[in-house]
Coordinates of C-alpha atoms in Angstrom, one line a residue:
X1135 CA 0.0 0.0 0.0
X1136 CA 1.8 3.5 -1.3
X1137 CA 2.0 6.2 1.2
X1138 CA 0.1 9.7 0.7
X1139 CA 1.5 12.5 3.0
X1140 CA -0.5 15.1 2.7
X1141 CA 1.1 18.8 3.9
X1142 CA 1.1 22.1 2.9
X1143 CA 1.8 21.9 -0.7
X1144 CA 0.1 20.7 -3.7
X1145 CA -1.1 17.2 -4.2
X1146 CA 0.3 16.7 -7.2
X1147 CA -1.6 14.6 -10.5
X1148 CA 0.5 11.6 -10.1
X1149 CA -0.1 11.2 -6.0
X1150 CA -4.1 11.9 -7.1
X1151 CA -3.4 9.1 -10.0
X1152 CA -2.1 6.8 -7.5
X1153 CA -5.1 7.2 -4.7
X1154 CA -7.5 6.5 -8.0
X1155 CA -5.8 3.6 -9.1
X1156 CA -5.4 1.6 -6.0
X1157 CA -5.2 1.7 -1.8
X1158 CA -2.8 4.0 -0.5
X1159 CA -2.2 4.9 3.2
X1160 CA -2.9 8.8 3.7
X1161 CA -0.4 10.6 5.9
X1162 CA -1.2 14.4 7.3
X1163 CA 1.6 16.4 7.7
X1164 CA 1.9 17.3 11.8
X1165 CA 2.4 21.1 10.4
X1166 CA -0.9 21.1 9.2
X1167 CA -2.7 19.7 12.7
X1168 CA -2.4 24.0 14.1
X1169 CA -4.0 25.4 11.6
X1170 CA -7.1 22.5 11.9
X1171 CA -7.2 23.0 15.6
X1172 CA -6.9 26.3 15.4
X1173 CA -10.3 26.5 13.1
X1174 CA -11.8 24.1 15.3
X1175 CA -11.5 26.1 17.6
X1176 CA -12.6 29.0 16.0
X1177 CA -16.3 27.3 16.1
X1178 CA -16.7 27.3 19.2
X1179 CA -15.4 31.0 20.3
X1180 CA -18.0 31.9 17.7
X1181 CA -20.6 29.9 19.7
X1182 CA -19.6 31.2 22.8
X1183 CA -20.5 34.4 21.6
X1184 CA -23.5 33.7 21.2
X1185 CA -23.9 34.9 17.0
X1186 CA -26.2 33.3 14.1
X1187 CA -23.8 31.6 11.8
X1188 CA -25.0 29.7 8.9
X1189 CA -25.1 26.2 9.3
X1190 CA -23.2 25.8 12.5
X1191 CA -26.9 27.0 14.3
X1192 CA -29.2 27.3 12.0
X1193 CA -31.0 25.3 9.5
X1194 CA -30.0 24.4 6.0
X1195 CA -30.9 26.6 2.4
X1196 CA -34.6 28.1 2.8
X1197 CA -34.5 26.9 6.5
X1198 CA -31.1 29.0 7.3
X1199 CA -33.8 31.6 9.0
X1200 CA -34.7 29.1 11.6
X1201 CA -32.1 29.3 14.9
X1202 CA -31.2 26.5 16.2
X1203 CA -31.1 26.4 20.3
X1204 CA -27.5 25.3 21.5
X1205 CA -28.7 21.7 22.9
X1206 CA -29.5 20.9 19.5
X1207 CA -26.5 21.7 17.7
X1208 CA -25.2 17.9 17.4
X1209 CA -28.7 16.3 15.9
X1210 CA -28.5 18.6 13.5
X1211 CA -25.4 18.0 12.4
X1212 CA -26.5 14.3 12.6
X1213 CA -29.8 15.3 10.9
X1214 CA -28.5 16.9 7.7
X1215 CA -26.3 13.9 7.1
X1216 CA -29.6 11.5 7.4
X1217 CA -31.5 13.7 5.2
X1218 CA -29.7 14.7 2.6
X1219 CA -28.5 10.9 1.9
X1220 CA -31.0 10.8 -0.8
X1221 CA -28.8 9.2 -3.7
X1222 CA -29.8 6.7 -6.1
X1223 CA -28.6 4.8 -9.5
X1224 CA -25.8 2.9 -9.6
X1225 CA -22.6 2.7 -7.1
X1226 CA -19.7 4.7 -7.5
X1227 CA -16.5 2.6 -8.0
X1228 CA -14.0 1.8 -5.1
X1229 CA -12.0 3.6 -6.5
X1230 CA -13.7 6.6 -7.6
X1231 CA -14.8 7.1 -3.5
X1232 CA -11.4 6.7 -2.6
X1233 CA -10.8 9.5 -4.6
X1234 CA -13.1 11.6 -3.7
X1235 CA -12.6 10.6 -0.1
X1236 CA -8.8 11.5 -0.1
X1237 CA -9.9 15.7 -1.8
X1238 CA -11.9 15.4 0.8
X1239 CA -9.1 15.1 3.8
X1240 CA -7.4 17.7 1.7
X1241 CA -9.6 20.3 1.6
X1242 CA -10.5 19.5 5.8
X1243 CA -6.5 20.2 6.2
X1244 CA -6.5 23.1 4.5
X1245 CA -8.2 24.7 8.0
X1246 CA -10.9 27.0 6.4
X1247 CA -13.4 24.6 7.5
X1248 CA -13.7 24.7 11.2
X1249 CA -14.0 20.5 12.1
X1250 CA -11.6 19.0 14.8
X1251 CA -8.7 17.0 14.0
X1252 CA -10.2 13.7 14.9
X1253 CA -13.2 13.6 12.3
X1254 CA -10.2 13.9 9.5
X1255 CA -8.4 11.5 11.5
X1256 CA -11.7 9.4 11.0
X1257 CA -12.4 10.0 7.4
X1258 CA -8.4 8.7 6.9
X1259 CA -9.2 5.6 8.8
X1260 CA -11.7 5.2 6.2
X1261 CA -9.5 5.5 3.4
X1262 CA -6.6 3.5 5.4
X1263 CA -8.4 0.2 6.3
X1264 CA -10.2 -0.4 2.7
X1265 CA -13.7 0.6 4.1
X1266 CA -15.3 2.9 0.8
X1267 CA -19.0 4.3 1.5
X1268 CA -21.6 3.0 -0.8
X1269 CA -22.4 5.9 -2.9
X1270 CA -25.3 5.7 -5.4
X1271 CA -24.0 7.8 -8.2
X1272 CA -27.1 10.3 -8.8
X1273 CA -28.7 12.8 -6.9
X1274 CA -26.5 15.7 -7.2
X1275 CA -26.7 19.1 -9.5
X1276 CA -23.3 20.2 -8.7
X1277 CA -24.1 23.1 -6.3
X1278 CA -24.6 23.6 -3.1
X1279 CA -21.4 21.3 -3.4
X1280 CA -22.2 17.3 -4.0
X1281 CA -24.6 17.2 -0.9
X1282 CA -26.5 13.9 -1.4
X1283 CA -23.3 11.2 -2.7
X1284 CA -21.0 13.0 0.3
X1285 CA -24.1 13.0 2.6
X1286 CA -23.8 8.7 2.0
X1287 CA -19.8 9.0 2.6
X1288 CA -20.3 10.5 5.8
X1289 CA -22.8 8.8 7.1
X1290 CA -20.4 5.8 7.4
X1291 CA -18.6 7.6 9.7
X1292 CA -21.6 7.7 11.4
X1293 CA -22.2 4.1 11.4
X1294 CA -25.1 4.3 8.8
X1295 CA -25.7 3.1 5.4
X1296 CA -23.5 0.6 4.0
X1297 CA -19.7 0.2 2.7
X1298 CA -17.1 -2.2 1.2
X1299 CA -14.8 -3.4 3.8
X1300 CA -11.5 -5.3 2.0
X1301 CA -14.3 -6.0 -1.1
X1302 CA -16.9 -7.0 0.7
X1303 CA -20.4 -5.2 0.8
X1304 CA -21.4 -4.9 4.7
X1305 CA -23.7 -2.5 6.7
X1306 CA -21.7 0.5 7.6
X1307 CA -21.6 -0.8 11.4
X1308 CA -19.8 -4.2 10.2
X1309 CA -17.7 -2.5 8.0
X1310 CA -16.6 -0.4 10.8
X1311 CA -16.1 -2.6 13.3
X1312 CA -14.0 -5.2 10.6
X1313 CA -11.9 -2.2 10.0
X1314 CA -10.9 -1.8 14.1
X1315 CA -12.8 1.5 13.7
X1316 CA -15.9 3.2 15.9
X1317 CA -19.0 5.8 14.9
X1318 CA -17.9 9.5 15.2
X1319 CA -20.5 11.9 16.9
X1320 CA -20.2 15.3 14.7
X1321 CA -19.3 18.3 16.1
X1322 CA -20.8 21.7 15.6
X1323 CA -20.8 22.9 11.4
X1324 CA -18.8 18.9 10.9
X1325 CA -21.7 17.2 9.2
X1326 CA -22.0 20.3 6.8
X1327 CA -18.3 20.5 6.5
X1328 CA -18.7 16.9 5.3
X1329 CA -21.8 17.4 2.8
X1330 CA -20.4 20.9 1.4
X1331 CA -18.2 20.2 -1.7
X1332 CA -17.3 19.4 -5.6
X1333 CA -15.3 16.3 -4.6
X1334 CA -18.0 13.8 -6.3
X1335 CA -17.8 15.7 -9.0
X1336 CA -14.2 16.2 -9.2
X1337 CA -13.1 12.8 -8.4
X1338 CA -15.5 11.9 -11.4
X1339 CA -13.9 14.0 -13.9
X1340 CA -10.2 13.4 -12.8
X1341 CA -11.0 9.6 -12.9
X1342 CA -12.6 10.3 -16.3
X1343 CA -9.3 12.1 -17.5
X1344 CA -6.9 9.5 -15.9
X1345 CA -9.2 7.4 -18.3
X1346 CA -9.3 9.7 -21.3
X1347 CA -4.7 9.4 -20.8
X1348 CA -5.0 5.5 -21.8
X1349 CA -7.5 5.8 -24.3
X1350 CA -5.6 9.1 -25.8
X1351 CA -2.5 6.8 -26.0
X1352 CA -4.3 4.2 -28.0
X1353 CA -5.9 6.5 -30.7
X1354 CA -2.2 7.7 -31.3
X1355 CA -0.9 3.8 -31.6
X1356 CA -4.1 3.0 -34.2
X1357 CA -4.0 6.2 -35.9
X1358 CA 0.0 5.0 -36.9
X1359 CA -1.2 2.0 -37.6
X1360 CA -3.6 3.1 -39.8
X1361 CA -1.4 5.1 -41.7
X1362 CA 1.0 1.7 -42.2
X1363 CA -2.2 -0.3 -43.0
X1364 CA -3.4 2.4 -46.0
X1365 CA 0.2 3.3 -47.1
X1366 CA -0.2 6.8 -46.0
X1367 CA 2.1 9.2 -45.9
X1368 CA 4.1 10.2 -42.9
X1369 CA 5.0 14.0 -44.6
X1370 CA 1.9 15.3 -42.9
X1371 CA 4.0 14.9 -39.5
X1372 CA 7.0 16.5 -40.2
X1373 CA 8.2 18.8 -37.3
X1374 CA 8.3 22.2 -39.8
X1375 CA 4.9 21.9 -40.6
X1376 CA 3.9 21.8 -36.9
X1377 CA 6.3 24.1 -35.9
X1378 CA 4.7 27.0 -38.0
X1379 CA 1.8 26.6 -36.6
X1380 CA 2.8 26.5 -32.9
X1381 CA -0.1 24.4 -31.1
X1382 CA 1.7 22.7 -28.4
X1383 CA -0.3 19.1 -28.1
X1384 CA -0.5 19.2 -32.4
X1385 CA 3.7 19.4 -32.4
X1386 CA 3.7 16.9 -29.4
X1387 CA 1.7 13.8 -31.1
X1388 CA 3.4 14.6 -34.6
X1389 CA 6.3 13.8 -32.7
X1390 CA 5.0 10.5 -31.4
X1391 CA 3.5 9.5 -35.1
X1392 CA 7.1 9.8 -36.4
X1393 CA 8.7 8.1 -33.6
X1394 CA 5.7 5.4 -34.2
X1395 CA 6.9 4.9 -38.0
X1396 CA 10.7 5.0 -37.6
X1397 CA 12.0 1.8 -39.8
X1398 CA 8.9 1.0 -41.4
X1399 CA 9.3 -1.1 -44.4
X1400 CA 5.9 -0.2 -45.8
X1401 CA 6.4 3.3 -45.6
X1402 CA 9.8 3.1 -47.5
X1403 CA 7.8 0.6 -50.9
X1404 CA 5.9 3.4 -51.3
X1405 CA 7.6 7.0 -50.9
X1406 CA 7.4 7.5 -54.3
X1407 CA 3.7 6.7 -54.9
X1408 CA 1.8 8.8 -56.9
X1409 CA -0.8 9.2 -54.2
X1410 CA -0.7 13.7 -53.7
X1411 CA -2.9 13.3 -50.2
X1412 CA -4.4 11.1 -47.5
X1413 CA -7.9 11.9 -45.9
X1414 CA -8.0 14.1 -43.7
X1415 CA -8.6 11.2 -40.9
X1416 CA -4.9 9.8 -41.9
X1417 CA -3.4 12.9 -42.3
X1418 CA -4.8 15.8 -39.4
X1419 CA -4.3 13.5 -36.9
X1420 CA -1.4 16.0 -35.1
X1421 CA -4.0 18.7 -35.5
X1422 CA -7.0 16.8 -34.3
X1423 CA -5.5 14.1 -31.7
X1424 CA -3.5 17.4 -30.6
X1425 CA -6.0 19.4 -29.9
X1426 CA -7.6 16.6 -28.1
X1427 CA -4.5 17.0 -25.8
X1428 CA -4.9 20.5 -25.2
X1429 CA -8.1 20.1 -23.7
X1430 CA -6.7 17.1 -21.7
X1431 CA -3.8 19.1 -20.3
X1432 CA -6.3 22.6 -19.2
X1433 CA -9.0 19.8 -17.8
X1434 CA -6.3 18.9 -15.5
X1435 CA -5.0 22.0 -14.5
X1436 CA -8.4 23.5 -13.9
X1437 CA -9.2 19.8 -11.8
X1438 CA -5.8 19.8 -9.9
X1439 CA -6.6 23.3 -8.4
X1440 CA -10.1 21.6 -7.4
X1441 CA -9.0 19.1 -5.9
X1442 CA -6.5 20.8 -3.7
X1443 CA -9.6 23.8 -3.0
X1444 CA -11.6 24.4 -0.1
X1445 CA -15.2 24.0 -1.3
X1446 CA -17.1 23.7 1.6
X1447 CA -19.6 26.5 3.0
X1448 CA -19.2 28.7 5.3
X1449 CA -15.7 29.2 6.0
X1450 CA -13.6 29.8 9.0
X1451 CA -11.1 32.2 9.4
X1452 CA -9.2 31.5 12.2
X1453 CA -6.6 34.7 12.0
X1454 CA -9.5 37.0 12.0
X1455 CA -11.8 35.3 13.9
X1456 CA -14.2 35.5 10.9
X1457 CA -16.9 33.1 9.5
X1458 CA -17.8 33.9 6.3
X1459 CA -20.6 32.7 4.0
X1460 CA -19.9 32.3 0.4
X1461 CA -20.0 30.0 -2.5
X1462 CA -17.2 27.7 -3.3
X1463 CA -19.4 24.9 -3.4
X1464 CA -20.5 25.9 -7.2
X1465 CA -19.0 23.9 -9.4
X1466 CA -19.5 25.5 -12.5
X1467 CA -15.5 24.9 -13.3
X1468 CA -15.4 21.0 -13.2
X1469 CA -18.8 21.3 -15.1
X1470 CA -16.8 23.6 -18.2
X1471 CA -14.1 21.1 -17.4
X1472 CA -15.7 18.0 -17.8
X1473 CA -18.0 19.6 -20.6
X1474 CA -14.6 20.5 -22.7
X1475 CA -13.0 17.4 -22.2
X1476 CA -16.3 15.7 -23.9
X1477 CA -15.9 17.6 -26.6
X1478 CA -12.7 15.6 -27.1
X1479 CA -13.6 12.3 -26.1
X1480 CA -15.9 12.5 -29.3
X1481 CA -13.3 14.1 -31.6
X1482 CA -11.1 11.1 -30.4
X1483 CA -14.0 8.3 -31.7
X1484 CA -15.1 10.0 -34.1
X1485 CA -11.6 10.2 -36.1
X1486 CA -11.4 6.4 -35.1
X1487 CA -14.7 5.7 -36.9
X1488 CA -13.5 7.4 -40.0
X1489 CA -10.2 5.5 -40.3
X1490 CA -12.1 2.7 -39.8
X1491 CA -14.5 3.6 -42.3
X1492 CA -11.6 4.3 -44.7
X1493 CA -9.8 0.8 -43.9
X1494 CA -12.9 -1.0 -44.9
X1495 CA -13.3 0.7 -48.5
X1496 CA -11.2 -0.9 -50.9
X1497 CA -11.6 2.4 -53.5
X1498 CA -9.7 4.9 -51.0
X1499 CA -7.3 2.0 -49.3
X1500 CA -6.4 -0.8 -51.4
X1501 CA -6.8 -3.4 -49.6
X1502 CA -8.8 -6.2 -50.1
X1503 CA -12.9 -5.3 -49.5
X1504 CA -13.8 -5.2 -45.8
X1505 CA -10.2 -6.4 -45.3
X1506 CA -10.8 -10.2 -45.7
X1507 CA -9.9 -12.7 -48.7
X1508 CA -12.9 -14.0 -50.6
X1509 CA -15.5 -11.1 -50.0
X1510 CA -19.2 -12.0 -50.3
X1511 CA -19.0 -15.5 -49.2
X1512 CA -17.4 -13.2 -46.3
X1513 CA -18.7 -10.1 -44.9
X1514 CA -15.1 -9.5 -43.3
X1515 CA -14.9 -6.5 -41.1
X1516 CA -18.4 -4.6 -42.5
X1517 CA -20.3 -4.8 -39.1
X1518 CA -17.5 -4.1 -37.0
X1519 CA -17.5 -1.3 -38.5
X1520 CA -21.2 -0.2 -38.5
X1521 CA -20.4 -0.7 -34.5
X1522 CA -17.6 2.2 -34.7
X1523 CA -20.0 4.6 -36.3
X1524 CA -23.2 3.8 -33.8
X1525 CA -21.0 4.3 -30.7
X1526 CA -19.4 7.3 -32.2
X1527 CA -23.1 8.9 -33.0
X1528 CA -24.2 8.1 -29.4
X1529 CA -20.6 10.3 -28.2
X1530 CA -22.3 13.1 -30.1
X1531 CA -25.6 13.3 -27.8
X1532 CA -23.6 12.1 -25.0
X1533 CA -21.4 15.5 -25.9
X1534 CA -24.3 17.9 -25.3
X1535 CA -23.3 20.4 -22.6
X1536 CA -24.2 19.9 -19.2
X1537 CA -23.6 22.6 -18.0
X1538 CA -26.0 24.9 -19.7
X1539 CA -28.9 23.3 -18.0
X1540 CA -29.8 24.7 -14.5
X1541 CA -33.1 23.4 -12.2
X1542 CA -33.7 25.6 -8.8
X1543 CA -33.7 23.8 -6.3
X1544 CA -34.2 24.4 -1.9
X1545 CA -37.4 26.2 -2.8
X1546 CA -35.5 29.0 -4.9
X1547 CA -32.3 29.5 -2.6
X1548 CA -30.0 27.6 -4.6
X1549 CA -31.6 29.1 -7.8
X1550 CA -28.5 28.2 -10.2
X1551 CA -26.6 25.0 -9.9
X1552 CA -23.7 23.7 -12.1
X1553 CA -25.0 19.9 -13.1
X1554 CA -21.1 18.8 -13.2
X1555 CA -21.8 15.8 -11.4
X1556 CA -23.7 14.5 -14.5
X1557 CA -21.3 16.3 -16.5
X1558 CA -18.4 14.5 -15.0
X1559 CA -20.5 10.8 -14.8
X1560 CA -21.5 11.0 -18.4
X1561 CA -17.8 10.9 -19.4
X1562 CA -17.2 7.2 -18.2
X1563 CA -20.0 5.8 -21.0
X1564 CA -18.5 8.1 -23.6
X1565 CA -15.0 6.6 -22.7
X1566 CA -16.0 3.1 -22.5
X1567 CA -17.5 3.6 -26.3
X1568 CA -14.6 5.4 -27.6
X1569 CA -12.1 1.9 -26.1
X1570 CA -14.5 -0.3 -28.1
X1571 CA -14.2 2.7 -31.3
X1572 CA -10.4 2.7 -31.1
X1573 CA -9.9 -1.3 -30.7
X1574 CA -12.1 -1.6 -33.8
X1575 CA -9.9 0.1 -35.5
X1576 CA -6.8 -1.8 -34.4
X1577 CA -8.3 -4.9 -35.3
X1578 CA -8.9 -3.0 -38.9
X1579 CA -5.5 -1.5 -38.9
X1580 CA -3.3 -5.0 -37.9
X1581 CA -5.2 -6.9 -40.8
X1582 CA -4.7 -4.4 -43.3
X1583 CA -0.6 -4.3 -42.4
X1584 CA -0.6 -8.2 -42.7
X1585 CA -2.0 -7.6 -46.1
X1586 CA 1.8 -6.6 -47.0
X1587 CA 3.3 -8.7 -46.0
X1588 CA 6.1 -9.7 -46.4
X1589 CA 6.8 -5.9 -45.7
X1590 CA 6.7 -5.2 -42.0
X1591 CA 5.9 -1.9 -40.2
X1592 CA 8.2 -0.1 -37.9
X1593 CA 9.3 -1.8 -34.7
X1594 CA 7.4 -0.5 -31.9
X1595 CA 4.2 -0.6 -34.5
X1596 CA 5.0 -4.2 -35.0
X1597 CA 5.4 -4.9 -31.4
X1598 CA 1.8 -2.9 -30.7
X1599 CA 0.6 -5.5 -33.8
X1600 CA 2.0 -8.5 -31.6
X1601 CA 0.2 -7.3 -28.7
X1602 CA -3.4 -7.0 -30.8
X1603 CA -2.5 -10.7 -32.0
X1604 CA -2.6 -11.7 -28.7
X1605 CA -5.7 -11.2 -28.1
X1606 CA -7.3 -11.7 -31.9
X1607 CA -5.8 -14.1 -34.5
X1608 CA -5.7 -12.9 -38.1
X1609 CA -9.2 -12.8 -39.5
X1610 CA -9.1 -15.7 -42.2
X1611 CA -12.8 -16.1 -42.6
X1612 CA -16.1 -15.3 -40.8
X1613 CA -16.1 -15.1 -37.0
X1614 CA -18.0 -13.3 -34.6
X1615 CA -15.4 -10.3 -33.2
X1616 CA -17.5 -9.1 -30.5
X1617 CA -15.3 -11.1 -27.9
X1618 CA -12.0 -9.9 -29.8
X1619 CA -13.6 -6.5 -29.5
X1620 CA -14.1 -6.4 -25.6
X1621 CA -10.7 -7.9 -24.9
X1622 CA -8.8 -5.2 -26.9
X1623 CA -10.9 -2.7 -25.5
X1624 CA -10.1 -3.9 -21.8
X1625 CA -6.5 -3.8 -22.6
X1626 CA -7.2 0.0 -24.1
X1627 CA -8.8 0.9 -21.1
X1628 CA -6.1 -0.6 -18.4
X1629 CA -3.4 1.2 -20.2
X1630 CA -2.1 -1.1 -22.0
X1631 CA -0.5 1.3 -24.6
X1632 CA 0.5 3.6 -22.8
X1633 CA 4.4 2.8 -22.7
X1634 CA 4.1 4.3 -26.5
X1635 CA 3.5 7.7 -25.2
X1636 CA 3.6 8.2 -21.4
X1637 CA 6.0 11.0 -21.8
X1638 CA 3.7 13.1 -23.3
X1639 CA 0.6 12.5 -20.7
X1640 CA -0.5 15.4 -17.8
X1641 CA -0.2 13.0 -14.7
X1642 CA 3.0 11.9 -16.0
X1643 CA 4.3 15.4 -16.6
X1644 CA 2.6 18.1 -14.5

């Protein structure tokens, strides 16, 4: 289990990669433990003194009018936790809630939100011992903060609703008390602290990005292959030709393409073909794929910055001995975020589909129809195709903004919310489709190379072709590919290409 200290700085996108991919053991830095305290402690001066504050004694949204007498403060702490765990639809992932779970400790440590050491000391015990809330993943609009999914992450810690304990599904008692841990009893403003935040929604769209790097790194590996397959040319990614234009992600994967091609023995039978141009699909990819990057790399700047944020509502000032009501909960900037980066999620399939559209037509790549030997008797790769272009048409509805949709909700108080929780959620289907779009295309792209054989691609090309092979044997004569399909598209999804290019990825390089 990797260690996570947690301190004053950053948390860097690699650490947050790490915590999404699998348990770590969260550390927080003594130096930060003051500055909690000191917060915590803030709370109760201001309680003492006997002034209103939002949320610490009062009621929640429309019912922030109604004061709430001092005996009461811990049931309603209690209360808001019960009552706003209100999610439904299906579970988030493990690892997705550990996630979200670990922004969570680090926007508590940050000390702007007024809860006592020990409840982030709880919420790390959580994270520590493998016990991950059950969190259904609908129910939230994004503003005031993810209230209903964190509302079912903290009520764990108060021994209700139910959580995976070491991969087992238990009551939220059990999975304590598996785990060596106990119930907390919230503190005044702790169960709001807890409620008030983007991390749902942030956790969703960092996990969708960390996705978006494997699946990026693929659609670079099968456009090359592509090009090898239709005896493209590679002058389309020569370095001057980028250079003059100055787009950092299209001068970044025209570097990779070449790299890709080096030593290719199909490139070299045919430099002097009479063919003037490729497609556009073939021959843009540096522009297109590039872009694609650009988005990739300001989503995670824009989600790094979240995820370290305090989000929560109100704050605490300890220096000033100030509690101040505002709105960091919004999260109209994972909801542009997440919105953007499905913009390129589609651009990514949708170039896919059109190579492998271009691979099946024997007019514009000269290979056999449909890429098999014997075509009518065999169909060859004609449905496979069809696939690629009906997941690539949902991505287009699937691309529709989020964010420009707003419902009012808490009787008019929160009368413009964000929706980037479904913003960020959506991202995952569109993801999954464009794995299944890009290993359609491999399939395509390693049966067209074998075509010319005995000419071989380049060597790392080649050694991607091998790895394809593994998984699906050269298509002779009719077979179903579904199978063939889902196993390439696991291996997409798990990163299994991204050795090509993992210099060139954010969590890699920011």
């Amino acid at each position: 289990m990797k260690a996570v200290l947690i301190n004053e700085g950053i948390v860097d996108l690699g650490t947050l990669r790490r915590c999404w991919e699998s348990a770590v053991r969260v550390e927080i830095a003594d130096a930060l433990r003051p500055g909690l305290q000191a917060s915590h402690d803030c709370v109760a001066n201001v309680l003492a003194s006997g002034k209103t504050v939002y949320g610490i004694n009062t009621g929640f949204g429309e019912l922030a009018r109604v004061r709430i007498d001092a005996n009461d403060l811990a049931k309603l702490q209690e209360n808001i936790v019960k009552s706003h765990a209100v999610g439904v639809g299906d579970l988030l992932s493990d690892n997705c809630v550990r996630l979200l779970m670990v922004m969570k400790v680090i926007s508590l440590t940050r000390g702007y939100s007024g809860v006592s050491p020990a409840l982030v000391d709880a919420l790390v015990g959580l994270i520590n011992n493998d016990v991950y809330p059950c969190i259904p993943g609908k129910g939230s609009v994004g503003a005031s903060g993810d209230l209903a999914p964190l509302a079912h992450m903290a009520g764990v810690l108060l021994g209700y609703g139910e959580a995976t304990c070491q991969k087992q599904k238990l009551s939220a008692t059990d999975a304590l008390r598996k785990a060596g841990l106990k119930p907390v009893t919230l503190l005044p403003k702790e169960g709001l602290a807890l409620l008030n935040g983007t991390q749902v929604s942030t956790a969703l769209a960092m996990a969708a990005a960390f996705k978006m790097e494997n699946i990026l790194a693929a659609a670079i590996v099968a456009g090359a292959l592509s090009v090898d397959a239709v005896k493209g040319s590679d002058a389309p990614f020569d370095a001057r030709i980028q250079d003059v234009r100055g787009q950092s992600g299209q001068i970044t994967v025209a570097a990779i393409l070449r790299d890709l091609m080096t030593g290719s023995e199909i490139r070299k039978s045919h430099a002097d073909c009479p063919r003037v141009q490729d497609p556009y699909s073939i021959r843009c990819q540096p522009q297109v794929v590039g872009a694609c990057l650009d988005v990739l790399r300001h989503v995670f700047s824009v989600l790094q910055t979240e995820a370290n944020a305090v989000t929560d509502n109100p704050l605490v000032f300890a220096d000033t001995q100030n509690i101040l009501s505002g709105g960091n909960f919004h999260a109209e900037p994972v909801a542009f975020a997440a919105d953007y980066l499905a913009l390129a999620v589609a651009e990514i399939g949708a170039l896919s589909e059109r190579r492998s559209a271009l691979l099946i037509d024997a007019h514009l790549s000269g290979l056999p129809p449909f890429l098999v030997e014997n075509g009518g008797i065999n169909s060859g790769f004609m449905m496979a195709q069809v696939t690629a272009a009906a997941l690539a048409s949902e991505n287009k509805s699937l691309a529709h903004p989020a964010s420009v949709d707003s419902m009012p909700t808490s009787a008019n108080q929160e009368d413009h919310v964000s929706m980037a929780t479904f913003a960020a959620m959506r991202l995952h289907a569109m993801l999954n489709n464009v794995a299944d779009i890009i290993a359609i295309e491999m399939l395509e792209a390693a049966q067209g190379i074998e075509f010319h054989r005995p000419q071989r691609s380049s060597p790392l090309l080649e050694k991607a072709l091998s790895r394809i092979r593994e998984l699906s044997p050269a298509y002779q004569e009719d077979r179903s590919l579904s199978k063939d399909i889902q196993m390439l598209a696991t291996l997409i999804k798990d990163g299994g290409f991204l050795s090509y290019v993992d210099s060139i990825l954010p969590s890699s390089t920011i």
